[in-house]
C-alpha positions as MATLAB code, in Angstrom:
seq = 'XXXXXXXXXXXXXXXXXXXXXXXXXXXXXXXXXXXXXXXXXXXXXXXXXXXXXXXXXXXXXXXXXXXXXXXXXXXXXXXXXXXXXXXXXXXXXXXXXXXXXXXXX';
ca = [
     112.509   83.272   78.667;
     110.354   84.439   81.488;
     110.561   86.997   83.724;
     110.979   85.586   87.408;
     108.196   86.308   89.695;
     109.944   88.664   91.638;
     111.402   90.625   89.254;
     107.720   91.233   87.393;
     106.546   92.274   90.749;
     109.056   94.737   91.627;
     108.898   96.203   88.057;
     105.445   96.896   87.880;
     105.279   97.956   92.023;
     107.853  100.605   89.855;
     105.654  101.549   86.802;
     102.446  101.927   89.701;
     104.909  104.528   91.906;
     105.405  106.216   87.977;
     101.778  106.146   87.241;
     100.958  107.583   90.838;
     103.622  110.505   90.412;
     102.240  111.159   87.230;
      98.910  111.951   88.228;
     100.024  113.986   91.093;
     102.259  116.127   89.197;
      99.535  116.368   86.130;
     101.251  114.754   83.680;
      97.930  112.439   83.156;
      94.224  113.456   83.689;
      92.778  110.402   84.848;
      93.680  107.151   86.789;
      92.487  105.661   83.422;
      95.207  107.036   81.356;
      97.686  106.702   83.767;
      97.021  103.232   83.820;
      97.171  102.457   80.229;
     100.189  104.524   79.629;
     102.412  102.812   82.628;
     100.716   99.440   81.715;
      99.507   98.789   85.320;
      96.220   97.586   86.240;
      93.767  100.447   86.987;
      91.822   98.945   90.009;
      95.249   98.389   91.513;
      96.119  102.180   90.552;
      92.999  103.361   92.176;
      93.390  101.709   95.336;
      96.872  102.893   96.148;
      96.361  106.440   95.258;
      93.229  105.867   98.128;
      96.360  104.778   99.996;
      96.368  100.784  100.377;
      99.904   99.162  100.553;
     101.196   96.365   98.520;
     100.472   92.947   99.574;
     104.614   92.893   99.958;
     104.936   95.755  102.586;
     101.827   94.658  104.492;
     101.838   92.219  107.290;
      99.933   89.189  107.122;
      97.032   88.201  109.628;
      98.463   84.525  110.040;
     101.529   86.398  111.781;
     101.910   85.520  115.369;
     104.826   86.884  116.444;
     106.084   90.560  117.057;
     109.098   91.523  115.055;
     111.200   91.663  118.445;
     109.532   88.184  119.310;
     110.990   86.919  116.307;
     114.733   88.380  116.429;
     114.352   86.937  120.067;
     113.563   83.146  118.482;
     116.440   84.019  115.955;
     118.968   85.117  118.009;
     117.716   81.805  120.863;
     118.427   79.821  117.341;
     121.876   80.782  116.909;
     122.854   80.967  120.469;
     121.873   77.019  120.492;
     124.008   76.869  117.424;
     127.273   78.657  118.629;
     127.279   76.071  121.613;
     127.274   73.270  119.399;
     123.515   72.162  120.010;
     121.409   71.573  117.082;
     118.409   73.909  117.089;
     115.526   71.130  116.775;
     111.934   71.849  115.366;
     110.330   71.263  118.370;
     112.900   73.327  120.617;
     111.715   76.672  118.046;
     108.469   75.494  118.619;
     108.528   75.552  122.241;
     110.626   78.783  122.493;
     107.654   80.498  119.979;
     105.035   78.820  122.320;
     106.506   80.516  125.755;
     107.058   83.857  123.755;
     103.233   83.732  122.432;
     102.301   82.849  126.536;
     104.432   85.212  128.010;
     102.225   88.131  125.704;
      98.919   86.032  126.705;
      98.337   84.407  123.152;
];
């Protein structure tokens, strides 16, 4: 059976922090070796050690809002909810609309 998605993700994000303390500490020569002996891919090796982050802990461009913007829009969500109301699409969507013009977006 197949390894989720996830989980293969997170376990080789693990053997690439392995491979990355291994060359720092000496234990392998190369980025080469490293890479063949923790199984990883050894472009993706290079480019973190050159410091890149995952495409996990990076933010994407398509984001519009701010973090606080969105815990804003969340916590708008479940104040609607607590009162009974039911948070409609186009409610969120005009809440995230007068966030994005109240920053000038």
């Amino acid at each position: 059976m197949p390894q989720p998605t996830q989980a293969k993700s997170s376990n080789q994000e693990g053997r690439i922090l392995l491979a990355m303390q291994a060359i720092k500490q000496g234990t392998c020569r190369s980025v080469q070796a490293a890479a063949v002996l923790y199984d990883v891919p050894r472009t993706t090796l290079r480019d973190r050690i050159h410091g890149m982050t995952s495409r996990r802990d990076s933010t994407p461009n398509s984001r519009k809002l701010t973090p606080y913007e969105e815990s804003a829009l969340v916590r708008y969500i479940l104040d609607l909810d607590s009162r009974g109301f039911l948070p409609r699409l186009q409610d969120v969507q005009e809440m995230a609309d007068l966030l994005l013009s109240e920053r000038g977006e």
